[in-house]
Structures are given as C-alpha cells and as structure tokens.
Amino acid sequence: MPKKIIKRFLPDHQTIKQQKVLSMFGTVLHDPNLWHLNRKSAAGAFGIGLFFAWWPVPFQMWLSAAMSIPLRVNLPLSIATVWITNPFTMPPMFYGAYLVGVSIMGSPSEDFQFQLSWEWVVQSVETIGPAFLVGCAVCSVVFGLAGYFGLNYMWRWSVRSAWKKRQAQRAAKK
C-alpha cells in the first residue's frame, strides 16, 4: 500500500534526470537504486527529507539530494519530502523549533515581531538565533528518525496485512 501511494505522487525519473539544476550530479543520477522504490529506500529517503526539512536554509532540496545519492535511497521521495516545509508551514514549524530550543537551553522566550529588514535579521540572530538553531537541530534529528522508523513500520505492517489477507482468501477458496 505505501508503495502505491508514494508512486502516485512522485514524478517520472526521466523527468527529474532532465532537470538542469540536477546536472551538477552528472552520471551519478543513472544509478537505478536512486529511483527504485522499496521499503529500505523509501524509509531512508523519507528520513533524509524530514531531516533537511527542519534546516532553515533556502537550498534544502540540494542538501537532501546530495545526501540521498551516497546513501542510495529514493531521490525523488527525498526531495519531495523536504517540501513539508513550504511558505505555509514554515512559520508554525520554525516557531515550534524555537520553542523547543528555548526549553532545551532553559532561556526565557523572547517576544519578537517580524520585520522585513536587515537590522531585524541581525538583531534576531543575536537574541533568538541560538535557541532557534538548537531547536531546529533537535527537531531535525527527532523528526528524521521518526520518519525513517515510522515509514519502515508502516511499510512492514502494510505488507504483513496484505499477506494475511491473501492467506485468508486462499483458505476461503479451499
């Protein structure tokens, strides 16, 4: 079941190989393991994607792709999972990461108002930056591991359920 659901949302590997942005990876993208969808590959890709989704940088997809290639996990799923952080989900996710960082560091929560200015960025790095980065690091590891083990468990459960269903159908035919 997870394989069918995941395949429905993933683009064709030929389309991805033709992207100019990914040309920096060269012929490495021709490795069939990067496009194969099995339990190990999907769980690893999901974990990597969730890991980098919590990084507050604008090039999360490149980082996810760069990590997927040497680990030989499903490249499209890894890149797609990073998009859990998008313009709509980033504010609550990163505010939650900030709160996690505040609780871990034991520092008081700072009140802040977002402003689109360089002065605000510099001032925020000094005040809320350390707690925010610690929270992002912790959330990155926790959600990456939870995604890996969660998808791995869900995949095994799905296969086990399908197998039991087939056994029951065979027994009913006899």
Short mmCIF file of C-alpha atoms in Angstrom, two decimals:
data_model
loop_
_atom_site.label_atom_id
_atom_site.label_comp_id
_atom_site.label_asym_id
_atom_site.label_seq_id
_atom_site.Cartn_x
_atom_site.Cartn_y
_atom_site.Cartn_z
CA MET A 1 0.00 0.00 0.00
CA PRO A 2 2.66 2.64 0.83
CA LYS A 3 4.39 1.89 -2.47
CA LYS A 4 1.21 2.61 -4.43
CA ILE A 5 0.54 5.82 -2.51
CA ILE A 6 4.09 7.08 -2.87
CA LYS A 7 4.29 6.22 -6.60
CA ARG A 8 1.11 8.16 -7.25
CA PHE A 9 2.71 11.42 -6.07
CA LEU A 10 6.26 11.00 -7.41
CA PRO A 11 7.26 12.32 -10.83
CA ASP A 12 8.80 10.11 -13.51
CA HIS A 13 12.54 9.57 -13.05
CA GLN A 14 13.27 10.60 -16.64
CA THR A 15 11.67 13.99 -15.99
CA ILE A 16 13.82 14.52 -12.93
CA LYS A 17 17.04 13.45 -14.68
CA GLN A 18 16.46 16.13 -17.31
CA GLN A 19 16.34 19.00 -14.77
CA LYS A 20 19.20 21.43 -15.33
CA VAL A 21 19.61 22.01 -11.59
CA LEU A 22 20.49 18.34 -11.06
CA SER A 23 23.05 18.28 -13.88
CA MET A 24 25.75 19.08 -11.30
CA PHE A 25 25.43 15.46 -10.10
CA GLY A 26 26.42 14.16 -13.54
CA THR A 27 26.02 10.47 -14.40
CA VAL A 28 25.55 9.54 -10.75
CA LEU A 29 21.83 10.01 -11.32
CA HIS A 30 21.80 6.96 -13.61
CA ASP A 31 22.16 4.63 -10.61
CA PRO A 32 18.93 2.58 -10.60
CA ASN A 33 18.93 2.40 -6.80
CA LEU A 34 18.15 6.12 -6.67
CA TRP A 35 14.87 5.50 -8.49
CA HIS A 36 13.85 2.12 -7.07
CA LEU A 37 11.05 2.18 -4.52
CA ASN A 38 11.27 -0.44 -1.79
CA ARG A 39 10.96 -0.35 2.00
CA LYS A 40 14.59 0.46 2.73
CA SER A 41 14.90 3.08 0.01
CA ALA A 42 11.60 4.79 0.84
CA ALA A 43 12.19 4.87 4.59
CA GLY A 44 15.70 6.26 4.14
CA ALA A 45 14.51 8.90 1.70
CA PHE A 46 11.66 9.94 3.98
CA GLY A 47 14.03 10.22 6.94
CA ILE A 48 16.54 12.29 4.95
CA GLY A 49 13.81 14.56 3.61
CA LEU A 50 12.39 15.21 7.08
CA PHE A 51 15.88 15.75 8.46
CA PHE A 52 16.66 18.52 5.98
CA ALA A 53 13.13 19.97 6.11
CA TRP A 54 13.98 21.42 9.53
CA TRP A 55 17.10 23.20 8.32
CA PRO A 56 16.43 26.94 7.94
CA VAL A 57 18.30 27.29 4.65
CA PRO A 58 16.99 28.03 1.15
CA PHE A 59 18.69 25.03 -0.51
CA GLN A 60 17.15 22.13 1.42
CA MET A 61 16.37 20.13 -1.74
CA TRP A 62 20.01 20.19 -2.85
CA LEU A 63 21.17 19.01 0.56
CA SER A 64 18.60 16.23 0.53
CA ALA A 65 19.66 15.16 -2.97
CA ALA A 66 23.34 15.30 -2.04
CA MET A 67 22.71 13.02 0.96
CA SER A 68 20.41 10.63 -0.93
CA ILE A 69 22.98 9.84 -3.60
CA PRO A 70 25.74 8.33 -1.41
CA LEU A 71 23.17 6.60 0.82
CA ARG A 72 21.46 5.22 -2.33
CA VAL A 73 17.90 5.95 -1.27
CA ASN A 74 14.99 7.08 -3.43
CA LEU A 75 15.97 10.50 -4.73
CA PRO A 76 12.54 11.84 -5.78
CA LEU A 77 10.95 10.91 -2.46
CA SER A 78 13.78 12.52 -0.53
CA ILE A 79 13.45 15.76 -2.46
CA ALA A 80 9.65 15.76 -2.29
CA THR A 81 9.63 15.20 1.48
CA VAL A 82 11.62 18.38 2.02
CA TRP A 83 8.60 20.30 0.74
CA ILE A 84 6.84 19.60 4.03
CA THR A 85 8.35 22.96 4.85
CA ASN A 86 6.75 25.40 2.47
CA PRO A 87 5.69 29.04 2.84
CA PHE A 88 2.52 27.99 4.67
CA THR A 89 4.06 25.51 7.11
CA MET A 90 7.39 27.22 7.82
CA PRO A 91 6.14 29.78 10.35
CA PRO A 92 4.48 27.28 12.73
CA MET A 93 7.23 24.70 12.28
CA PHE A 94 10.07 27.12 12.89
CA TYR A 95 8.27 28.78 15.78
CA GLY A 96 7.84 25.32 17.30
CA ALA A 97 11.55 24.67 16.75
CA TYR A 98 12.30 27.96 18.50
CA LEU A 99 10.16 26.88 21.48
CA VAL A 100 11.96 23.52 21.59
CA GLY A 101 15.29 25.36 21.62
CA VAL A 102 14.12 27.69 24.39
CA SER A 103 13.03 24.75 26.54
CA ILE A 104 16.29 22.85 25.95
CA MET A 105 18.51 25.85 26.62
CA GLY A 106 16.44 26.94 29.60
CA SER A 107 16.37 30.53 28.39
CA PRO A 108 13.30 32.77 28.57
CA SER A 109 11.18 33.08 25.46
CA GLU A 110 11.77 36.40 23.69
CA ASP A 111 8.92 38.46 22.25
CA PHE A 112 9.61 39.43 18.67
CA GLN A 113 7.82 40.99 15.74
CA PHE A 114 8.84 40.03 12.24
CA GLN A 115 10.15 42.90 10.12
CA LEU A 116 11.47 42.72 6.61
CA SER A 117 14.77 44.50 7.25
CA TRP A 118 18.45 43.67 7.60
CA GLU A 119 18.58 45.26 11.07
CA TRP A 120 15.86 42.90 12.28
CA VAL A 121 17.75 39.88 10.92
CA VAL A 122 20.99 40.91 12.64
CA GLN A 123 19.21 41.65 15.92
CA SER A 124 17.26 38.35 15.77
CA VAL A 125 20.38 36.28 15.18
CA GLU A 126 21.78 37.66 18.40
CA THR A 127 18.61 37.29 20.52
CA ILE A 128 16.51 34.35 19.27
CA GLY A 129 19.07 32.77 16.93
CA PRO A 130 20.80 30.35 19.32
CA ALA A 131 17.55 28.89 20.68
CA PHE A 132 16.12 28.69 17.17
CA LEU A 133 19.14 26.84 15.77
CA VAL A 134 19.27 24.40 18.70
CA GLY A 135 15.54 23.73 18.25
CA CYS A 136 15.97 23.18 14.52
CA ALA A 137 18.84 20.74 15.13
CA VAL A 138 16.85 18.75 17.70
CA CYS A 139 13.69 18.69 15.56
CA SER A 140 15.75 17.71 12.53
CA VAL A 141 17.16 14.62 14.23
CA VAL A 142 13.94 13.64 16.03
CA PHE A 143 11.66 14.01 13.01
CA GLY A 144 14.19 12.43 10.65
CA LEU A 145 14.46 9.34 12.85
CA ALA A 146 10.70 9.24 13.47
CA GLY A 147 10.06 9.47 9.73
CA TYR A 148 12.53 6.69 8.97
CA PHE A 149 11.24 4.27 11.60
CA GLY A 150 7.60 5.29 11.11
CA LEU A 151 7.58 4.65 7.35
CA ASN A 152 9.58 1.47 7.85
CA TYR A 153 6.98 0.21 10.34
CA MET A 154 4.05 1.31 8.17
CA TRP A 155 5.54 -0.46 5.14
CA ARG A 156 6.08 -3.70 7.08
CA TRP A 157 2.58 -3.52 8.55
CA SER A 158 1.08 -2.98 5.10
CA VAL A 159 2.94 -5.95 3.60
CA ARG A 160 2.03 -8.15 6.57
CA SER A 161 -1.64 -7.15 6.30
CA ALA A 162 -1.73 -7.85 2.57
CA TRP A 163 -0.09 -11.21 3.13
CA LYS A 164 -2.62 -12.19 5.82
CA LYS A 165 -5.45 -11.07 3.55
CA ARG A 166 -4.16 -13.26 0.71
CA GLN A 167 -3.81 -16.22 3.09
CA ALA A 168 -7.38 -15.73 4.26
CA GLN A 169 -8.61 -15.58 0.66
CA ARG A 170 -6.74 -18.80 -0.21
CA ALA A 171 -8.15 -20.51 2.86
CA ALA A 172 -11.66 -19.42 1.93
CA LYS A 173 -11.27 -20.88 -1.57
CA LYS A 174 -10.36 -24.33 -0.20
#
